[in-house]
Coordinates of C-alpha atoms in Angstrom, one line a residue:
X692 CA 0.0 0.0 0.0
X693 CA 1.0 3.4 -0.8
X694 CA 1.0 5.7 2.9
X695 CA 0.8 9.6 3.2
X696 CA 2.1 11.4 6.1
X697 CA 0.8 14.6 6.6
X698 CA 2.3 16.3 9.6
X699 CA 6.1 15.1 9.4
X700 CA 6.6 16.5 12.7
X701 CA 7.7 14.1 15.9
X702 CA 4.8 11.9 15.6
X703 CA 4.9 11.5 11.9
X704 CA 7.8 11.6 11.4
X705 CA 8.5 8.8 13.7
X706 CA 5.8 6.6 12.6
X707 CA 6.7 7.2 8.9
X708 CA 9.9 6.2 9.5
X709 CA 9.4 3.5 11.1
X710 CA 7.0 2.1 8.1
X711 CA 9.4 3.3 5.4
X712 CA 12.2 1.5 7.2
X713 CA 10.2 -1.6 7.0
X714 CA 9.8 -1.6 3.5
X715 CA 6.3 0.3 2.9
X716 CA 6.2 3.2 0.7
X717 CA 5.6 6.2 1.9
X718 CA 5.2 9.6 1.1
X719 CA 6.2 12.7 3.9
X720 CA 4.7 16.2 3.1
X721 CA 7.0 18.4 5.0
X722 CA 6.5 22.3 5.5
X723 CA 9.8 24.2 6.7
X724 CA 11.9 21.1 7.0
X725 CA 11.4 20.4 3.3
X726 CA 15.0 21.8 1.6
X727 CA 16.9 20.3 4.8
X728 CA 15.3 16.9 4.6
X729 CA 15.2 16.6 1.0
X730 CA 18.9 16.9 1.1
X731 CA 20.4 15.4 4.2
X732 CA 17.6 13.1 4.3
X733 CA 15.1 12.1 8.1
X734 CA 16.9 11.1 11.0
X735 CA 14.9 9.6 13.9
X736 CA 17.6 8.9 17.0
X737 CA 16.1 6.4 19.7
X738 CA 17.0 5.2 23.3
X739 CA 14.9 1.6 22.8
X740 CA 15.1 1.0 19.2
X741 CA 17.8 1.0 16.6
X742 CA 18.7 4.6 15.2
X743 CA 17.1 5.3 11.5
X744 CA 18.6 7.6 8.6
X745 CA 16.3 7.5 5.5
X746 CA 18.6 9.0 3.4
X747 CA 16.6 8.8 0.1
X748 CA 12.5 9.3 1.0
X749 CA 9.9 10.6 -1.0
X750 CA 9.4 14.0 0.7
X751 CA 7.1 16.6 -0.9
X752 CA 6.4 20.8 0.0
X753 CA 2.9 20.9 -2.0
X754 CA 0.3 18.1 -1.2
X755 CA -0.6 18.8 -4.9
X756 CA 2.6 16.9 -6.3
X757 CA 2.0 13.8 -4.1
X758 CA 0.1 10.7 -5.3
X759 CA -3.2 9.0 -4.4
X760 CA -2.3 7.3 -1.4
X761 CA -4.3 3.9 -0.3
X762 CA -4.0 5.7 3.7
X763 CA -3.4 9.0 4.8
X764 CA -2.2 9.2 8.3
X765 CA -2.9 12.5 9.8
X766 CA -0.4 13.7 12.7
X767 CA -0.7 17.5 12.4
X768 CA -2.2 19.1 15.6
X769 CA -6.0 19.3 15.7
X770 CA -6.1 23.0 16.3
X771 CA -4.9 22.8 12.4
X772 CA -7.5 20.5 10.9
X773 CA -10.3 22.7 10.2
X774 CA -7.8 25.3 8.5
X775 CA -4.8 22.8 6.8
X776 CA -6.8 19.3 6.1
X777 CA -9.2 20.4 2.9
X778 CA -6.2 21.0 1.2
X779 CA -4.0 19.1 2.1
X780 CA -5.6 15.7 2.2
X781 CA -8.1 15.9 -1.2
X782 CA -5.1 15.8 -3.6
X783 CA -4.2 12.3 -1.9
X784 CA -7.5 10.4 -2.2
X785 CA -9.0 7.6 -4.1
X786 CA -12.0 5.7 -4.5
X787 CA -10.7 3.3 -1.8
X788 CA -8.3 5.7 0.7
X789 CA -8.8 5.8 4.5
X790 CA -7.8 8.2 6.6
X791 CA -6.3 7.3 10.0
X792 CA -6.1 10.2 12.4
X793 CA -3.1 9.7 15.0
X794 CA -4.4 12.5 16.6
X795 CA -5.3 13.0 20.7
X796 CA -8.7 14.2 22.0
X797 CA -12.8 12.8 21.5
X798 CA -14.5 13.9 18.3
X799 CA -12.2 14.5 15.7
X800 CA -13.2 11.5 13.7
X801 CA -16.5 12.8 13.0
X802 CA -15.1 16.7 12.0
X803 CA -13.1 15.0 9.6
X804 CA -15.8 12.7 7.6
X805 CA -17.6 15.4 7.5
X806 CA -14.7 17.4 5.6
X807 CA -14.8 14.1 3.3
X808 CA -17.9 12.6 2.9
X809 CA -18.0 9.1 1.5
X810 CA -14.9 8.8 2.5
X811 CA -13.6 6.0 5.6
X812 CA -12.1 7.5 8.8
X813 CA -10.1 5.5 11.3
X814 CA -8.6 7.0 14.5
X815 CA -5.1 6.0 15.9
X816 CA -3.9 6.8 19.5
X817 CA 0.0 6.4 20.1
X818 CA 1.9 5.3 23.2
X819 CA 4.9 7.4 22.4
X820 CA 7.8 9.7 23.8
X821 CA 9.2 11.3 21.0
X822 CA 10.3 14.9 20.3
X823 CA 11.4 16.7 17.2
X824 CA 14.7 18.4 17.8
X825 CA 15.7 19.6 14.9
X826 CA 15.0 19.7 10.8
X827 CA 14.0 16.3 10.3
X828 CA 15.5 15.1 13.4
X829 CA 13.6 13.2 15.9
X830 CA 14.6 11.8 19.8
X831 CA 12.5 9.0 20.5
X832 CA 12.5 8.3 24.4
X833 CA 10.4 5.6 25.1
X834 CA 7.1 3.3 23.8
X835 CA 5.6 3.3 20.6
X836 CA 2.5 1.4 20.9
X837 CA 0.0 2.5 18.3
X838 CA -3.7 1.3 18.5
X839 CA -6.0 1.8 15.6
X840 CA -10.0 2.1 15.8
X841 CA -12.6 2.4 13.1
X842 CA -14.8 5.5 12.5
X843 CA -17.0 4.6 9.8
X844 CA -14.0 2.7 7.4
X845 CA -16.7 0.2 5.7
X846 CA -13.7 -2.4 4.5
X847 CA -12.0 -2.9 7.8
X848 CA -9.6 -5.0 6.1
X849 CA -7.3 -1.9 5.3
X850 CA -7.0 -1.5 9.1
X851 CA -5.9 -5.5 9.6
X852 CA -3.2 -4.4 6.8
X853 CA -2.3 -1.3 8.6
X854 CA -1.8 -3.0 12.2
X855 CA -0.1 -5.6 9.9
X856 CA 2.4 -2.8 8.9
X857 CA 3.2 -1.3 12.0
X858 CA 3.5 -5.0 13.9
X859 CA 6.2 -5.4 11.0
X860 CA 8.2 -2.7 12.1
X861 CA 8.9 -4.0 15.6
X862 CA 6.1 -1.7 17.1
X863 CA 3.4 -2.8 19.5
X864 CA 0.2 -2.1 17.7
X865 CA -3.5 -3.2 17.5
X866 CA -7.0 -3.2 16.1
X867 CA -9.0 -1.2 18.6
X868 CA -13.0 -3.5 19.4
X869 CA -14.2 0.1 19.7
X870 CA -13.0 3.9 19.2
X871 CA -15.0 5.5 21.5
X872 CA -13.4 3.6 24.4
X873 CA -10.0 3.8 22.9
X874 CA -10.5 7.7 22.9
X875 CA -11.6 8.0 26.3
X876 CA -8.7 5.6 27.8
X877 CA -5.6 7.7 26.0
X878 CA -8.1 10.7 27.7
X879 CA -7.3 9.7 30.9
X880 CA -3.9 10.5 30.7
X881 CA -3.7 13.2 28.4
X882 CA -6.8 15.3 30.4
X883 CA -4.5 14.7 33.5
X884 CA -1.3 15.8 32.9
X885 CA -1.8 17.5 29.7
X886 CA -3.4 20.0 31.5
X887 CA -1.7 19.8 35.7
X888 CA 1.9 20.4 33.3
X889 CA 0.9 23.4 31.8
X890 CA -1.2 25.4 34.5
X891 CA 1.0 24.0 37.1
X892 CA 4.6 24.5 34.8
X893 CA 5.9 21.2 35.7
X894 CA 6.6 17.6 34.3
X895 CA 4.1 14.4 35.2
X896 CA 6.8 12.8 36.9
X897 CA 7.4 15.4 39.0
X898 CA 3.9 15.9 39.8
X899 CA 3.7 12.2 40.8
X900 CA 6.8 13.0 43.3
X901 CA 4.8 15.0 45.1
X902 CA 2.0 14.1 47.7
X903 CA -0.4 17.0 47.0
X904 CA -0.4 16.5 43.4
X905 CA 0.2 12.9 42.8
X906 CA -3.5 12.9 44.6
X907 CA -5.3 15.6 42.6
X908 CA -3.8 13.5 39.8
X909 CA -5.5 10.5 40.4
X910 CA -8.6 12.3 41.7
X911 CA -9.0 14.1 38.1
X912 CA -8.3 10.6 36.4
X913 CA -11.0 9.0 38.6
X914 CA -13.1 11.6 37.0
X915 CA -12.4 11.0 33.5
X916 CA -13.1 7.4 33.8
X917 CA -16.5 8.4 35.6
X918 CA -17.2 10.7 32.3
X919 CA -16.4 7.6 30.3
X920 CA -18.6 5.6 31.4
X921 CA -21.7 7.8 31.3
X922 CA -20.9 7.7 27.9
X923 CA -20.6 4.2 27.1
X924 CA -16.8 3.4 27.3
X925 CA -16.3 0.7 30.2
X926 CA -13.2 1.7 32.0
X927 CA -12.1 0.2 34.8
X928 CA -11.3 2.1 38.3
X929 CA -7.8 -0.4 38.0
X930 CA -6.8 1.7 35.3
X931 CA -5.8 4.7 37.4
X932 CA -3.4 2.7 39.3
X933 CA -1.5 1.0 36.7
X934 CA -1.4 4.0 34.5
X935 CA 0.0 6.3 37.8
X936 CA 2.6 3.1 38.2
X937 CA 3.1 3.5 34.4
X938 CA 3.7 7.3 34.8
X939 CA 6.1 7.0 37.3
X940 CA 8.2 4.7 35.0
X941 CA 8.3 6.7 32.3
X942 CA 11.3 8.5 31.8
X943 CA 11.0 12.9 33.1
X944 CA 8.8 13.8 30.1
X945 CA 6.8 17.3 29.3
X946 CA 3.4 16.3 27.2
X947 CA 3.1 18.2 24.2
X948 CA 0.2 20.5 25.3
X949 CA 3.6 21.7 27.6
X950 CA 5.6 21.9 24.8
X951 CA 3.1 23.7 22.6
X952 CA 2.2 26.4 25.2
X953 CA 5.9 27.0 26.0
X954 CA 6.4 27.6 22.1
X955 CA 3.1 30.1 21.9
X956 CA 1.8 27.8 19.7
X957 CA -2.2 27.6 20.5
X958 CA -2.9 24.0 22.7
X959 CA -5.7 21.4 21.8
X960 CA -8.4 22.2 23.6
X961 CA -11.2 21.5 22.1
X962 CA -10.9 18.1 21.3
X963 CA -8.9 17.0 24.7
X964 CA -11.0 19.5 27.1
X965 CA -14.2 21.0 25.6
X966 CA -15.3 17.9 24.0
X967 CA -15.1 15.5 27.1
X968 CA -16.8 17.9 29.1
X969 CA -19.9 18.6 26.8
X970 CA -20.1 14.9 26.1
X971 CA -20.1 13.2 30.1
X972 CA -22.7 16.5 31.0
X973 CA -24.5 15.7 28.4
X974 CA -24.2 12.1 28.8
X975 CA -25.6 12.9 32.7
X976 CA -22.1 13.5 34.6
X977 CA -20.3 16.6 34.9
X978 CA -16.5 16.3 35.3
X979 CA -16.2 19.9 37.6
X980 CA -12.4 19.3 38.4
X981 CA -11.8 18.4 34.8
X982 CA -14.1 21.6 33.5
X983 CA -11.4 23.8 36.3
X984 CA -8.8 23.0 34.6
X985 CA -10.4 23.6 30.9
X986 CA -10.9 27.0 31.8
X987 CA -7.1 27.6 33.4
X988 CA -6.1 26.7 30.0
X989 CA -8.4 29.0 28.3
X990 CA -7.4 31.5 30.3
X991 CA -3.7 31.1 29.9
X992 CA -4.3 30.5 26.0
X993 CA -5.5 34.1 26.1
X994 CA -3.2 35.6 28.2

């Protein structure tokens, strides 16, 4: 199959390499890293898995001049899709493309198909440490577990080819029995410390060192898990406890939400906050210490 990577930043860029290094062909659009990688190539530099250098890739500046791709993966931010995916993604479609979202938050799938109608929609949540240092340059810290659930894909088969693909490249990855629950579980985490890094200028582990915190934390992901079920995702109370053991294992990490509010770049909100909130309340169960913490962020994303 013939892949599209739209968003070659850390996540993309990490996940296309990975595929390309298997053997798949892929195609990278690339924005401002486009003259440096087209001529010194992609570089992705890892603590758990061997270093890659794609020297040679097939790395484009105009989505115009790439071809029909059998799967788009999309791993630009979400605060870009209503402004960047039109264009970006129409050029690459076919009667039979998918596009897999390996995006965070609760929602997006269904913005998106609506951008494309007719067209399938898969969502991808990633279990990944992994930072863009530099033009085409990636460190990869730790993980990269990447589960994949369907939206409204009507030839699922793609996605068992997909998983297929990533399971070749050494990765952990997996067919998701249902999105909405796969949403809410990688919610858990990112609602928690997304957010506690940013308002509170810290990292998770550090946060988890400290008594005060470490229980707000696992109040807040209590509370997530209490939204998900009111809307129809079964997650376990367990979950908290292996996911703070989990945390604490990691190595010192600052989620992106940290890394795009420290770079002025505008954080995902809707889709990790907004969205969750709306959805449990509707659903019958308001998430107050979650809907706190939304609106420290909106105030800090004005200010």
């Amino acid at each position: 199959m013939k892949y599209a990577i739209i968003g070659t930043g850390a996540i993309g860029g990490f996940y296309g390499a990975q595929l390309a290094n298997a053997g798949e062909e892929v195609h990278f659009l690339l924005n401002s890293d486009y003259a440096i990688v087209k001529e010194e190539g992609l570089h992705v530099i890892s603590e758990v898995y061997s270093d890659i250098h794609l020297e040679k890739l097939n790395a484009y500046q105009h989505a115009i001049d790439m071809p029909a791709c059998d799967v788009i993966l999309v791993c630009l931010k979400t605060t870009s899709n209503a402004s960047l995916l039109p264009s970006l993604v129409q050029p690459l479609l076919h009667s039979g493309s998918v596009i897999i979202l390996i995006q965070n938050g609760l929602g997006v799938e269904a913005d998106v198909a609506a951008m494309f109608p007719g067209v399938g929609v898969a969502g991808a949540t990633a279990l990944v440490s992994v930072y863009k240092v530099g033009p085409g340059q990636m460190h990869h810290l730790d993980y990269g577990d990447i589960e994949i659930g369907n939206y409204n894909v009507q030839d699922t088969t793609i996605i068992d080819k997909v998983v297929a693909a990533f399971d070749n490249t050494g990765l952990i990855s997996r067919k998701a029995e249902d999105l909405n629950t796969l949403r809410w579980r990688k919610l858990v985490w990112n609602i928690t410390f997304n957010g506690m890094c940013v308002v509170l200028n810290t990292t998770a582990n550090k946060l988890l060192a400290d008594r005060a915190t470490y229980n707000l934390s696992k109040e807040i992901m209590h509370e997530v898990i209490l939204g998900a079920n009111a809307c129809g995702a079964a997650l376990p109370e367990s979950m908290v406890y292996d996911m703070l053991q989990f945390t604490i294992a990691m190595r010192p990490y600052a989620p992106s939400m940290k890394l795009d509010y420290d770079a002025k770049r505008p954080m995902e909100l809707k889709y990790i906050y907004e969205n969750p909130v709306a959805m449990a309340k509707t659903a019958g169960y308001y998430m107050s210490k979650v809907d706190m913490l939304l609106q420290q962020l909106l105030f800090l994303g004005r200010y």
